[in-house]
Amino acid sequence: MQAKKRYLILLSTGTCLILLFCLGGLQVPVLSQRGHNRRDDRSLSGSHPGQRDDYNGHMSPRQKREANLGVYTDKRCRMDSCFDFSLCVKNGFKVYVYPVQKGEKMSESYQNILSSIEGSRFYTANPAQACLFVLSLDTLDRDQLSPQYVHNLRAKVQGLPLWNEGRNHIIFNLYSGTWPDYTEDLGLDIGYAMLAKASISTENFRPNFDVSIPLFSKEHPRTGGDRGYLKHNTIPPFRKYMLVFKGKRYLTGIGSDTRNSLYHVHNSEDVVLLTTCKHGKDWQKHKDIRCDRDNAEYDRYDYREMLYNSTFCLVPRGRRLGSFRFLEALQAACVPVMLSNGWELPFSEIIDWNTAALWGDERLLLQIPSTVRSIHQDKILSLRQQTQFLWEAYFNSVEKIVLTTLEIIQDRVLRYSSRSYLMWNSLPGGLFTLPQYSTSLRDFPFYYAKLGIKPYPKFTAIIHVVTPLVSQSQPVMKLLTAVAKSQYCAQVIVLWNCDKPLPAKQRWPATAVPVIVIEGESKVISSRFLPYDTIPTDAVLSLDEDTVLSTTEVDFAFTVWQSFPDRIVGYPARSHFWDSNKERWGYTSKWTNDYSMVLTGAAIYHKYYHYLYTTYLPTSLKTMVDQMSNCEDILMNFLVSSVTKLPPIKVTQKKQYKETMMGQTSRASRWADPDHFAQRQTCMNKFASWFGTMPLVHSQMRLDPVLFKDQVSILRKKYRDIERL
């Protein structure tokens, strides 16, 4: 009887369990079967975990599925299936911005985005020429509780005549969803449009279609942007704090679990993780027993002081996956430690974040301090340096964020002329290495050392001529002869920008190298920087017609340039300064112990800068230069210093250069003209305004030949002729 009772009890218990399971009252845990080829399973040691955890724990699986279904019409969209490449065939990659509709409100951040596009080389005002379309309707903040929220956006977008179900459109977004769950729903059907979105999850991110962008504040500068705060490397690279964080602690709702747990690893010594409950109108209603102590500890520390004096900065998720702390850590050279499971990091398509950041798992918070302590100091130094490069290359202004987004899409569209991974992840970055020039690393001046190669051992001289040829004793004749005698000269190009007809071929002196005479395009001064196909060498020796240089000086300058192929190397130096009385930049030609420009009247640089000058700089600046016939040399210095973040290089001091030029009749009036000098002052400020900052860098370095001016026999010196100049 006892056995029979036991069987009946077991049978009834099993029946109840089956009924509970069928009715949904019991959930059976399932082990994760994610494959190891996904980024989900990588850890803090250096790889990106693409895992999306159940941080919407209070939502049922059905609710989460329904929320995610509302985000995108087609989560399978890729460039090949949802983008019309035929629109980009005729005019290349051009971007059209819809006209701003009267009465529509727009945030300052979105205005900055549109201004950056309209000021770029991609912009077109003609929609018939466009490959990509950008809405003038502000889509940045789609939180319904925000004052920046645009109502009735769904109907407004659907009514656009060029919408075409969103095909070839890109939508910029920083904030999506609202309290309490903050889903990624934008409140409109985006159709086949691409998303450039902050805080996007790997679950909703469509690879090779969407672009993950960083979350940036409304104070983020439109152009220019501040440099990184790493002024010099310290060995060993440790700072006062090992790991820091200071921010809000959410008492309820999504994102609260992660930040509520930080106090477990805070030690008030080298791991300082501070949170405060004091935010929101009703925080005291949800106040817990730790709030008073946390608030008091929070107020003891200055955030900036912590940021600049810490080796690692924790970047935990907030209400959304992204955080302002991410960009703040990059700028401060504080290696970010990500604590936001499932976040697709900004520009992950092109940036190798393993070289600049670390990843933690929200579920393994207690392991993070010991893990960061175990990282070798060489690795820390490398990570820190890369944070500075990435900050300055892609993140320190709204313009760079927008241009990086557009360049990524352009590489997808023009896939056969796209940048390599190395171009994106090493100096000077993808924005300055244009694949339309070349897709080979050896064609750029920035990668010779990495590739273990040297530039071509010859140069092409380009002599800019603006006065008629009336005598064989003119300075241009002597200059041409001296340059052609250089052992490194491959050919000489005479750029004829004179109003008079070209001289007969026999009037030019006979030389051992080819002399090619080209008539300048439209006779404008910027034509001296056109990327002529007749330049076969890497190096260009740029010369004004009245420059006085000997063959020895040319040889020495070229020898120096071979060691610095990414910089301008030459003789006439000038400098800039800040005039605090007039609150503007000034230009000076005074002989001092420092300089920031080497004029292109006698300078050597890589021919790639001709292409960059022609295609990267806006038409407005080049037109201003051409109308004044002035400042082209200053603009080239601005461009090269903006690319390299380095000063030019002056070789052997030669005071006679200035004095001799002043004595020449062809340009004496121009150099002595006070208007000429005033124009150059104006140029300095116009250029600085467009670049958004002052890119010129001061230097006190001058390179002279070995034994230059030393009291030894002249016969022991290689460049002995320079001694006599």
XYZ file of C-alpha atoms in Angstrom:
725
model
C 0.000 0.000 0.000
C 2.854 2.379 0.890
C 4.483 1.771 -2.507
C 1.213 2.375 -4.289
C 0.768 5.705 -2.495
C 4.287 6.757 -3.493
C 3.577 6.006 -7.157
C 0.333 8.009 -7.033
C 2.142 11.001 -5.466
C 4.902 10.912 -8.115
C 2.341 10.643 -10.910
C 0.296 13.596 -9.632
C 3.455 15.717 -9.129
C 4.648 15.005 -12.677
C 1.229 15.852 -14.097
C 1.230 19.201 -12.270
C 4.717 20.059 -13.566
C 3.678 19.311 -17.146
C 0.564 21.475 -16.791
C 2.613 24.355 -15.321
C 5.130 24.176 -18.166
C 2.437 24.124 -20.855
C 0.620 27.065 -19.325
C 3.825 29.177 -19.134
C 4.013 29.207 -15.381
C 7.450 27.589 -15.268
C 10.461 28.589 -17.378
C 13.276 26.117 -17.958
C 16.728 27.671 -18.107
C 18.595 27.157 -21.366
C 22.388 27.227 -21.591
C 23.870 29.736 -24.035
C 24.992 28.100 -27.277
C 26.534 31.208 -28.875
C 29.406 30.249 -31.108
C 32.917 31.364 -30.259
C 33.263 33.120 -33.599
C 30.966 35.871 -32.329
C 32.267 38.823 -30.338
C 29.899 37.870 -27.484
C 32.315 35.555 -25.709
C 35.359 37.809 -25.527
C 36.478 39.228 -22.222
C 38.224 42.143 -20.584
C 41.590 40.907 -21.791
C 41.239 42.843 -25.011
C 38.323 41.896 -27.245
C 34.922 43.415 -27.762
C 32.002 41.503 -26.214
C 29.074 41.973 -28.473
C 26.820 40.217 -25.989
C 23.407 41.707 -25.238
C 22.456 40.724 -21.695
C 19.010 40.694 -20.186
C 19.287 44.246 -18.865
C 15.560 44.687 -19.561
C 15.019 42.123 -16.856
C 11.630 43.461 -15.846
C 10.293 42.991 -19.397
C 8.978 39.643 -20.530
C 10.614 38.020 -23.592
C 7.461 38.712 -25.600
C 7.528 42.415 -24.660
C 11.175 42.718 -25.653
C 10.550 41.037 -29.013
C 7.678 43.389 -29.731
C 9.779 46.421 -28.740
C 12.634 45.407 -31.012
C 10.323 44.701 -33.933
C 9.239 48.334 -33.828
C 12.764 49.611 -34.294
C 13.423 48.685 -37.909
C 11.266 47.631 -40.806
C 13.920 45.309 -42.157
C 16.627 44.172 -39.767
C 18.243 42.220 -42.594
C 19.089 45.338 -44.610
C 22.586 45.486 -46.073
C 24.106 47.759 -48.695
C 23.544 45.201 -51.455
C 19.876 44.715 -50.621
C 18.641 48.124 -49.416
C 20.871 50.700 -51.132
C 20.548 51.938 -54.720
C 24.124 52.143 -56.049
C 22.947 53.480 -59.412
C 22.377 56.930 -57.864
C 26.122 57.176 -57.175
C 27.454 56.215 -60.620
C 27.279 59.500 -62.513
C 28.301 62.092 -59.903
C 30.118 59.963 -57.338
C 29.385 60.188 -53.628
C 27.363 63.375 -53.176
C 25.126 64.179 -50.198
C 21.932 66.236 -50.326
C 20.366 67.894 -47.278
C 16.636 68.594 -47.433
C 15.699 72.288 -47.177
C 14.712 73.318 -43.663
C 10.959 73.624 -43.429
C 9.538 76.822 -42.001
C 8.504 76.576 -38.372
C 10.384 73.338 -37.664
C 12.418 73.442 -34.468
C 15.978 72.175 -34.599
C 18.516 71.555 -31.850
C 21.940 73.161 -31.984
C 23.561 69.743 -32.251
C 21.537 68.862 -35.342
C 22.297 72.259 -36.863
C 25.978 71.471 -36.376
C 25.551 68.135 -38.142
C 23.836 69.713 -41.143
C 26.382 72.550 -41.289
C 29.213 70.025 -41.287
C 27.675 68.213 -44.237
C 26.964 71.412 -46.164
C 30.541 72.584 -45.636
C 32.082 69.315 -46.805
C 33.296 68.338 -50.260
C 30.458 65.783 -50.430
C 27.639 68.329 -50.380
C 25.415 69.052 -53.348
C 22.451 71.415 -53.484
C 20.983 69.447 -56.395
C 19.017 66.324 -55.332
C 19.363 64.921 -58.855
C 23.122 64.595 -58.247
C 22.808 63.025 -54.806
C 23.861 59.543 -53.787
C 22.838 59.998 -50.131
C 20.035 62.062 -48.554
C 19.891 63.645 -45.082
C 16.687 64.872 -43.422
C 16.369 68.465 -42.263
C 13.920 67.200 -39.629
C 15.680 66.851 -36.279
C 15.886 63.148 -35.425
C 18.610 63.353 -32.754
C 16.375 63.158 -29.681
C 13.492 60.701 -29.923
C 12.747 60.639 -26.196
C 9.104 61.716 -25.903
C 9.819 63.417 -22.572
C 12.515 65.629 -24.086
C 11.821 69.259 -25.077
C 13.781 68.586 -28.287
C 11.347 65.851 -29.355
C 9.820 66.505 -32.787
C 6.159 65.506 -32.921
C 4.393 63.911 -35.885
C 7.745 62.925 -37.363
C 6.354 59.754 -38.892
C 3.876 61.643 -41.075
C 6.373 64.369 -41.940
C 8.954 61.885 -43.159
C 6.467 59.854 -45.160
C 5.371 63.057 -46.910
C 8.840 63.872 -48.264
C 8.847 63.593 -52.082
C 12.289 61.920 -52.210
C 11.786 59.559 -49.270
C 11.337 56.425 -51.415
C 10.779 54.203 -48.354
C 14.034 55.549 -46.893
C 16.299 54.138 -49.557
C 19.675 55.972 -49.761
C 18.776 58.020 -46.677
C 20.710 58.254 -43.422
C 19.108 59.184 -40.102
C 21.215 60.616 -37.270
C 20.112 59.784 -33.738
C 21.599 60.237 -30.250
C 18.663 59.371 -27.961
C 15.882 56.845 -28.569
C 13.106 55.452 -26.411
C 11.865 56.906 -23.147
C 11.352 56.050 -19.487
C 11.187 53.395 -18.129
C 12.610 51.001 -20.735
C 14.485 53.267 -23.198
C 14.098 50.940 -26.163
C 15.760 51.775 -29.475
C 12.467 52.702 -31.139
C 12.674 56.055 -32.980
C 8.934 56.520 -33.195
C 8.873 56.327 -36.996
C 9.196 53.749 -39.720
C 12.722 54.230 -41.079
C 12.093 51.856 -43.966
C 15.320 51.122 -45.839
C 17.190 54.078 -44.362
C 20.564 53.698 -42.678
C 21.022 54.718 -39.067
C 23.923 56.721 -37.699
C 23.029 56.050 -34.091
C 24.550 56.393 -30.636
C 24.085 53.684 -27.986
C 23.067 51.101 -30.562
C 23.067 47.470 -29.474
C 24.779 44.668 -31.357
C 21.391 42.951 -31.538
C 19.843 45.782 -33.547
C 22.985 46.966 -35.371
C 22.945 46.011 -39.043
C 26.574 45.384 -40.070
C 27.778 47.066 -43.250
C 24.655 49.209 -43.243
C 24.203 51.190 -40.018
C 26.957 53.300 -38.442
C 27.476 53.408 -34.686
C 28.376 56.963 -33.603
C 29.432 58.266 -30.176
C 27.106 60.000 -27.770
C 28.223 63.630 -27.615
C 26.926 66.587 -25.626
C 25.383 69.781 -26.976
C 28.597 71.602 -25.975
C 30.685 69.447 -28.306
C 32.432 71.868 -30.736
C 31.256 71.958 -34.335
C 34.742 72.272 -35.832
C 38.311 72.140 -34.622
C 37.995 70.642 -31.198
C 40.518 70.432 -28.391
C 43.657 68.339 -28.592
C 44.063 65.355 -26.309
C 45.486 65.977 -22.854
C 48.497 63.687 -23.168
C 51.322 66.216 -23.540
C 54.186 63.806 -22.913
C 54.658 60.140 -22.116
C 55.579 59.130 -18.588
C 57.530 55.946 -17.944
C 56.168 53.957 -16.212
C 52.760 55.140 -17.419
C 50.933 54.917 -14.088
C 48.987 57.781 -12.563
C 47.644 58.640 -9.112
C 44.538 56.485 -9.567
C 44.277 53.090 -11.221
C 40.521 53.153 -12.011
C 37.928 55.926 -11.606
C 34.317 56.790 -12.301
C 32.049 59.592 -11.170
C 28.399 59.806 -12.218
C 24.735 59.288 -11.456
C 23.358 56.235 -9.672
C 19.953 55.273 -10.951
C 17.790 54.102 -8.070
C 15.099 52.591 -10.270
C 14.621 51.489 -13.846
C 16.952 50.318 -16.569
C 20.663 50.842 -15.993
C 20.343 50.883 -12.215
C 21.849 47.451 -11.520
C 25.244 48.215 -13.046
C 25.935 51.518 -11.308
C 24.351 50.361 -8.041
C 27.032 47.674 -7.802
C 30.079 49.905 -8.197
C 30.473 50.509 -4.463
C 31.608 46.893 -4.104
C 34.986 47.659 -5.729
C 35.445 51.269 -4.570
C 38.345 51.489 -2.085
C 38.887 55.299 -1.786
C 42.549 54.812 -2.691
C 43.482 53.852 -6.238
C 40.031 52.575 -7.266
C 37.607 55.469 -6.870
C 34.105 54.766 -8.201
C 31.662 57.460 -7.099
C 27.923 57.722 -7.618
C 25.267 60.152 -6.479
C 21.560 59.753 -5.943
C 20.929 63.496 -6.323
C 19.420 63.773 -9.781
C 15.867 64.080 -10.977
C 13.024 65.849 -9.216
C 11.887 62.972 -7.002
C 15.146 61.219 -6.141
C 14.413 61.455 -2.405
C 11.276 59.331 -2.878
C 13.496 56.428 -3.981
C 16.360 57.170 -1.601
C 18.035 54.087 -0.104
C 20.276 53.617 2.934
C 23.468 54.223 0.943
C 22.479 57.532 -0.645
C 23.698 59.887 2.107
C 27.088 58.204 2.322
C 27.441 58.019 -1.481
C 26.477 61.674 -1.916
C 29.009 62.806 0.679
C 31.818 60.763 -0.891
C 30.801 62.017 -4.339
C 31.179 65.664 -3.302
C 34.717 65.140 -1.952
C 36.307 64.556 -5.362
C 36.779 66.812 -8.376
C 35.826 64.964 -11.548
C 38.408 66.640 -13.818
C 41.206 66.003 -11.363
C 40.241 62.329 -11.214
C 39.943 62.043 -14.981
C 43.371 63.486 -15.759
C 45.123 61.520 -13.026
C 43.830 58.023 -13.649
C 45.263 55.206 -15.742
C 41.870 53.636 -16.499
C 38.364 55.120 -16.624
C 35.317 52.953 -16.116
C 32.571 53.570 -18.700
C 29.443 51.851 -17.350
C 26.130 51.926 -19.175
C 23.579 54.490 -18.113
C 19.945 54.597 -19.079
C 21.168 53.721 -22.548
C 24.209 51.718 -23.597
C 26.368 54.724 -24.471
C 27.755 57.341 -22.122
C 29.398 60.778 -22.272
C 32.196 59.227 -20.202
C 33.468 57.450 -23.292
C 34.608 60.580 -25.150
C 35.760 62.221 -21.924
C 38.061 59.274 -21.208
C 39.483 59.281 -24.739
C 40.359 62.969 -24.580
C 41.977 62.615 -21.146
C 44.192 59.687 -22.281
C 42.458 57.617 -19.618
C 42.063 54.135 -21.086
C 38.301 53.399 -21.197
C 37.117 50.191 -19.571
C 33.743 49.401 -21.090
C 31.034 48.052 -18.795
C 28.052 48.005 -21.125
C 27.199 44.548 -22.396
C 25.855 44.592 -25.913
C 27.018 48.059 -27.001
C 28.282 48.323 -30.570
C 31.177 50.729 -30.125
C 31.402 53.875 -32.294
C 32.766 53.353 -35.807
C 33.425 49.699 -34.976
C 33.481 48.959 -38.685
C 36.772 50.759 -39.168
C 38.358 51.260 -35.715
C 40.316 48.527 -33.965
C 39.181 49.235 -30.412
C 41.412 46.490 -29.057
C 44.274 48.987 -29.370
C 42.608 51.731 -27.298
C 40.058 50.253 -24.873
C 39.272 47.315 -22.609
C 36.032 45.442 -22.016
C 34.476 44.207 -18.819
C 31.380 42.147 -18.217
C 28.597 43.636 -16.113
C 28.170 40.262 -14.433
C 31.867 40.066 -13.450
C 32.375 43.503 -11.949
C 34.467 42.234 -9.017
C 37.144 40.939 -11.414
C 37.826 44.286 -13.077
C 40.269 45.842 -10.542
C 42.554 42.796 -10.495
C 42.400 42.528 -14.273
C 43.446 46.119 -14.988
C 46.252 45.822 -12.413
C 47.665 42.894 -14.365
C 48.090 44.816 -17.627
C 51.723 45.450 -18.491
C 52.975 49.024 -18.553
C 54.040 48.749 -22.218
C 50.453 47.848 -23.119
C 49.118 50.743 -21.044
C 51.403 53.192 -22.851
C 50.297 51.858 -26.229
C 46.604 52.052 -25.283
C 46.996 55.597 -23.988
C 48.731 56.823 -27.142
C 46.025 55.312 -29.325
C 43.271 57.055 -27.347
C 44.859 60.373 -28.299
C 45.113 59.489 -31.969
C 41.496 58.320 -32.168
C 40.203 61.341 -30.235
C 41.909 63.846 -32.501
C 41.296 61.922 -35.734
C 37.584 61.119 -35.404
C 35.906 62.399 -32.231
C 36.987 65.869 -31.057
C 34.358 67.759 -33.089
C 30.914 67.224 -34.562
C 32.413 67.800 -38.000
C 34.856 64.901 -37.627
C 32.124 62.580 -36.352
C 29.946 63.469 -39.342
C 32.770 63.269 -41.896
C 33.894 59.908 -40.539
C 30.338 58.630 -40.913
C 30.176 59.833 -44.524
C 33.625 58.468 -45.362
C 32.617 55.035 -44.046
C 29.561 55.019 -46.290
C 31.599 56.290 -49.242
C 34.037 53.398 -48.789
C 31.095 51.009 -48.963
C 29.739 52.652 -52.111
C 33.114 52.956 -53.856
C 34.314 49.640 -52.524
C 37.113 49.238 -55.073
C 38.750 52.476 -53.916
C 38.315 52.216 -50.164
C 40.755 52.665 -47.299
C 42.635 49.842 -45.676
C 42.283 49.035 -41.973
C 45.782 50.413 -41.369
C 44.830 53.769 -42.876
C 41.954 54.118 -40.441
C 43.960 53.025 -37.386
C 47.272 54.846 -37.764
C 48.379 58.443 -38.234
C 47.127 60.645 -39.785
C 43.837 58.685 -39.969
C 41.271 57.949 -42.629
C 40.010 61.510 -43.075
C 43.382 62.627 -44.489
C 44.233 59.542 -46.560
C 41.933 59.825 -49.552
C 41.568 56.513 -51.416
C 40.659 58.356 -54.625
C 44.343 59.318 -54.786
C 45.548 55.755 -54.218
C 44.685 52.624 -52.267
C 48.350 51.641 -51.919
C 50.067 52.578 -48.676
C 53.383 53.189 -50.432
C 51.895 56.160 -52.320
C 51.372 58.164 -49.123
C 54.151 59.895 -47.149
C 52.901 58.580 -43.788
C 53.658 54.860 -44.071
C 57.244 54.596 -45.327
C 58.587 53.654 -41.886
C 55.850 51.062 -41.283
C 56.485 49.485 -44.684
C 60.254 49.663 -44.333
C 60.685 51.595 -47.577
C 62.058 54.975 -48.628
C 60.617 57.596 -50.981
C 61.822 57.749 -54.563
C 65.364 59.259 -54.470
C 64.634 62.067 -56.949
C 62.513 65.220 -56.954
C 60.563 67.254 -59.481
C 61.108 71.009 -59.351
C 58.146 73.293 -60.094
C 59.107 76.912 -60.754
C 56.200 79.339 -60.587
C 56.705 82.128 -63.163
C 54.547 85.275 -63.253
C 56.786 87.788 -65.067
C 57.707 87.790 -68.778
C 61.040 86.438 -69.936
C 63.023 89.410 -71.234
C 66.634 88.560 -70.425
C 68.883 85.530 -70.078
C 70.231 87.014 -66.852
C 66.892 86.947 -65.045
C 66.868 85.117 -61.684
C 64.575 82.395 -63.031
C 67.248 81.396 -65.576
C 69.933 81.102 -62.911
C 67.549 79.220 -60.647
C 66.580 76.752 -63.352
C 70.231 76.049 -64.161
C 71.201 75.562 -60.509
C 68.280 73.214 -59.769
C 68.830 71.139 -62.913
C 72.442 70.472 -61.834
C 71.292 68.742 -58.646
C 72.160 65.055 -58.564
C 68.637 64.395 -57.214
C 66.671 66.344 -59.850
C 64.517 64.192 -62.168
C 62.929 67.022 -64.135
C 61.946 70.681 -63.976
C 58.418 71.958 -64.588
C 58.047 75.639 -65.411
C 54.511 76.743 -64.530
C 53.836 79.728 -66.788
C 51.272 81.938 -65.016
C 52.337 85.083 -66.868
C 49.860 87.042 -68.995
C 52.361 87.123 -71.842
C 52.597 84.271 -74.387
C 54.895 81.330 -73.715
C 58.529 81.968 -74.725
C 60.037 79.929 -77.535
C 61.551 76.635 -76.443
C 65.082 77.666 -77.406
C 65.007 80.584 -74.968
C 65.215 78.235 -71.992
C 68.732 77.136 -70.962
C 70.022 73.711 -71.974
C 69.989 71.257 -69.049
C 70.826 67.633 -68.372
C 67.253 66.918 -67.191
C 63.955 67.467 -69.024
C 62.362 70.920 -68.738
C 58.589 70.935 -69.234
C 56.746 74.237 -69.623
C 53.068 74.179 -68.592
C 50.675 77.060 -68.988
C 48.871 77.657 -65.701
C 45.189 76.817 -65.471
C 43.246 80.109 -65.493
C 46.513 81.841 -64.497
C 45.589 81.580 -60.803
C 48.111 81.125 -58.035
C 46.531 77.912 -56.723
C 47.456 76.216 -59.990
C 50.962 75.740 -58.602
C 49.480 73.106 -56.275
C 47.491 71.123 -58.830
C 48.217 67.347 -58.896
C 49.864 67.323 -62.328
C 50.243 63.928 -63.990
C 53.658 65.060 -65.220
C 55.101 64.763 -61.680
C 56.712 61.293 -61.638
C 58.503 61.600 -58.271
C 57.303 61.530 -54.684
C 59.057 64.797 -53.799
C 58.195 68.229 -55.190
C 60.594 71.156 -54.924
C 58.356 74.244 -55.038
C 60.090 77.450 -56.129
C 59.198 81.068 -56.803
C 60.808 82.524 -59.910
C 62.991 84.953 -57.934
C 64.272 82.437 -55.400
C 68.055 82.345 -55.099
C 69.353 78.859 -54.262
C 72.572 77.072 -55.098
C 72.783 73.464 -56.227
C 74.364 72.529 -52.894
C 71.472 74.042 -50.942
C 68.985 72.107 -53.062
C 70.877 68.853 -52.495
C 71.031 69.356 -48.741
C 67.333 70.251 -48.409
C 66.325 67.150 -50.355
C 68.584 64.954 -48.211
C 66.843 66.291 -45.097
C 63.382 65.780 -46.618
C 64.101 62.104 -47.251
C 64.167 61.647 -43.471
C 60.920 63.632 -42.984
C 58.797 62.848 -46.073
C 55.501 63.858 -44.463
C 56.610 67.423 -43.665
C 57.501 70.629 -45.469
C 61.276 71.138 -45.553
C 62.787 74.381 -46.791
C 64.501 77.718 -46.281
C 62.286 80.809 -45.797
C 60.583 80.577 -42.390
C 57.752 82.636 -40.933
C 55.783 82.532 -37.701
C 52.354 83.191 -36.226
C 51.312 84.648 -32.884
C 48.193 85.543 -30.931
C 47.559 89.280 -30.703
C 45.767 89.630 -27.372
C 44.966 93.313 -27.984
C 43.169 92.686 -31.265
C 42.090 89.169 -30.233
C 43.174 87.684 -33.511
C 46.036 85.728 -35.054
C 49.014 87.616 -36.380
C 51.654 86.873 -39.017
C 55.279 87.908 -38.725
C 58.393 87.676 -40.885
C 60.773 88.828 -38.155
C 63.908 86.789 -37.619
C 63.388 85.037 -34.298
C 64.407 81.795 -32.646
C 61.238 79.973 -33.621
C 58.987 79.546 -36.643
C 55.777 77.756 -37.594
C 55.761 78.011 -41.394
C 58.210 77.343 -44.207
C 57.130 79.226 -47.309
C 56.656 77.244 -50.490
C 58.791 79.683 -52.463
C 61.718 77.382 -51.625
C 60.456 74.160 -50.036
C 60.213 70.410 -50.596
C 57.175 68.303 -49.743
C 55.361 65.162 -50.904
C 53.262 65.430 -54.047
C 50.246 63.973 -52.196
C 49.742 67.392 -50.637
C 48.968 68.753 -54.110
C 46.052 66.327 -54.327
C 44.938 67.109 -50.773
C 45.136 70.873 -51.388
C 43.015 70.529 -54.535
C 40.353 68.095 -53.302
C 40.193 68.442 -49.507
C 40.200 72.215 -49.053
C 36.952 74.123 -49.730
C 36.517 76.159 -52.880
C 35.921 79.290 -50.794
C 39.474 79.317 -49.395
C 41.107 78.590 -52.737
C 39.018 81.295 -54.418
C 40.084 83.838 -51.791
C 43.733 82.930 -52.366
C 43.364 83.240 -56.137
C 41.583 86.583 -55.978
C 44.328 88.076 -53.803
C 47.188 86.181 -55.522
C 48.483 85.752 -52.019
C 48.516 83.356 -49.038
C 48.695 80.090 -50.984
C 51.899 79.245 -49.101
C 50.237 79.920 -45.735
C 47.275 77.739 -46.681
C 49.574 74.860 -47.648
C 51.319 75.136 -44.269
C 47.951 75.102 -42.487
C 46.984 71.972 -44.407
C 50.184 70.013 -43.798
C 50.347 70.901 -40.096
C 46.684 69.954 -39.721
C 47.488 66.531 -41.183
C 50.737 65.806 -39.352
C 50.177 67.775 -36.107
C 53.860 68.682 -36.522
C 55.810 71.796 -37.532
C 57.697 72.153 -40.820
C 61.481 71.837 -40.861
C 63.795 74.727 -41.610
C 67.222 74.020 -43.012
C 70.376 76.126 -42.769
C 69.775 79.724 -41.806
C 70.254 81.990 -44.792
C 69.567 85.647 -44.122
C 70.564 86.475 -47.665
C 67.386 84.753 -48.867
C 65.170 87.557 -47.575
C 67.567 90.344 -48.545
C 68.070 88.985 -52.057
C 64.353 88.588 -52.669
C 63.723 92.144 -51.587
C 66.193 93.290 -54.185
C 64.483 91.612 -57.121
C 62.439 93.885 -59.353
C 59.888 91.249 -60.356
C 58.381 90.939 -56.883
C 59.892 93.774 -54.879
C 56.714 95.777 -55.029
C 54.633 92.825 -53.833
C 56.794 92.058 -50.790
C 57.168 95.715 -49.871
C 53.488 96.473 -50.376
C 51.818 96.985 -46.958
C 48.545 95.645 -48.378
C 50.293 92.372 -49.141
C 51.259 91.985 -45.481
C 47.774 93.022 -44.285
C 46.225 90.405 -46.567
C 48.356 87.727 -44.988
C 47.099 88.771 -41.545
C 43.547 88.369 -42.816
C 44.362 84.992 -44.341
C 45.656 83.672 -41.038
C 42.324 84.292 -39.340
C 40.179 83.107 -42.249
C 42.095 79.854 -42.419
C 42.001 79.342 -38.653
C 38.238 79.896 -38.736
C 37.700 77.194 -41.359
C 39.985 74.667 -39.670
C 38.221 75.437 -36.393
C 41.551 75.754 -34.606
C 45.108 76.936 -35.171
C 46.924 73.909 -36.637
C 50.333 75.601 -36.988
C 52.957 74.337 -34.535
C 55.968 76.344 -33.388
C 59.460 74.885 -33.656
C 62.974 75.968 -32.724
C 64.729 73.222 -34.666
C 66.987 74.056 -37.594
C 68.941 71.377 -39.430
C 72.425 72.262 -40.665
C 75.039 70.157 -42.431
C 77.544 68.321 -40.234
C 80.413 70.641 -39.238
C 78.440 73.678 -40.457
C 80.348 76.810 -39.393
C 82.743 74.684 -37.339
C 86.359 75.881 -37.215
C 87.763 73.044 -39.297
C 89.100 72.781 -42.807
C 86.507 73.441 -45.510
C 87.774 70.321 -47.261
C 86.336 68.158 -44.480
C 82.797 69.409 -45.110
C 80.366 67.764 -47.527
C 78.238 70.853 -48.219
C 81.136 73.272 -48.280
C 79.459 75.721 -50.681
C 76.795 76.497 -48.074
C 79.516 77.932 -45.841
C 80.095 80.789 -48.263
C 76.423 81.822 -48.615
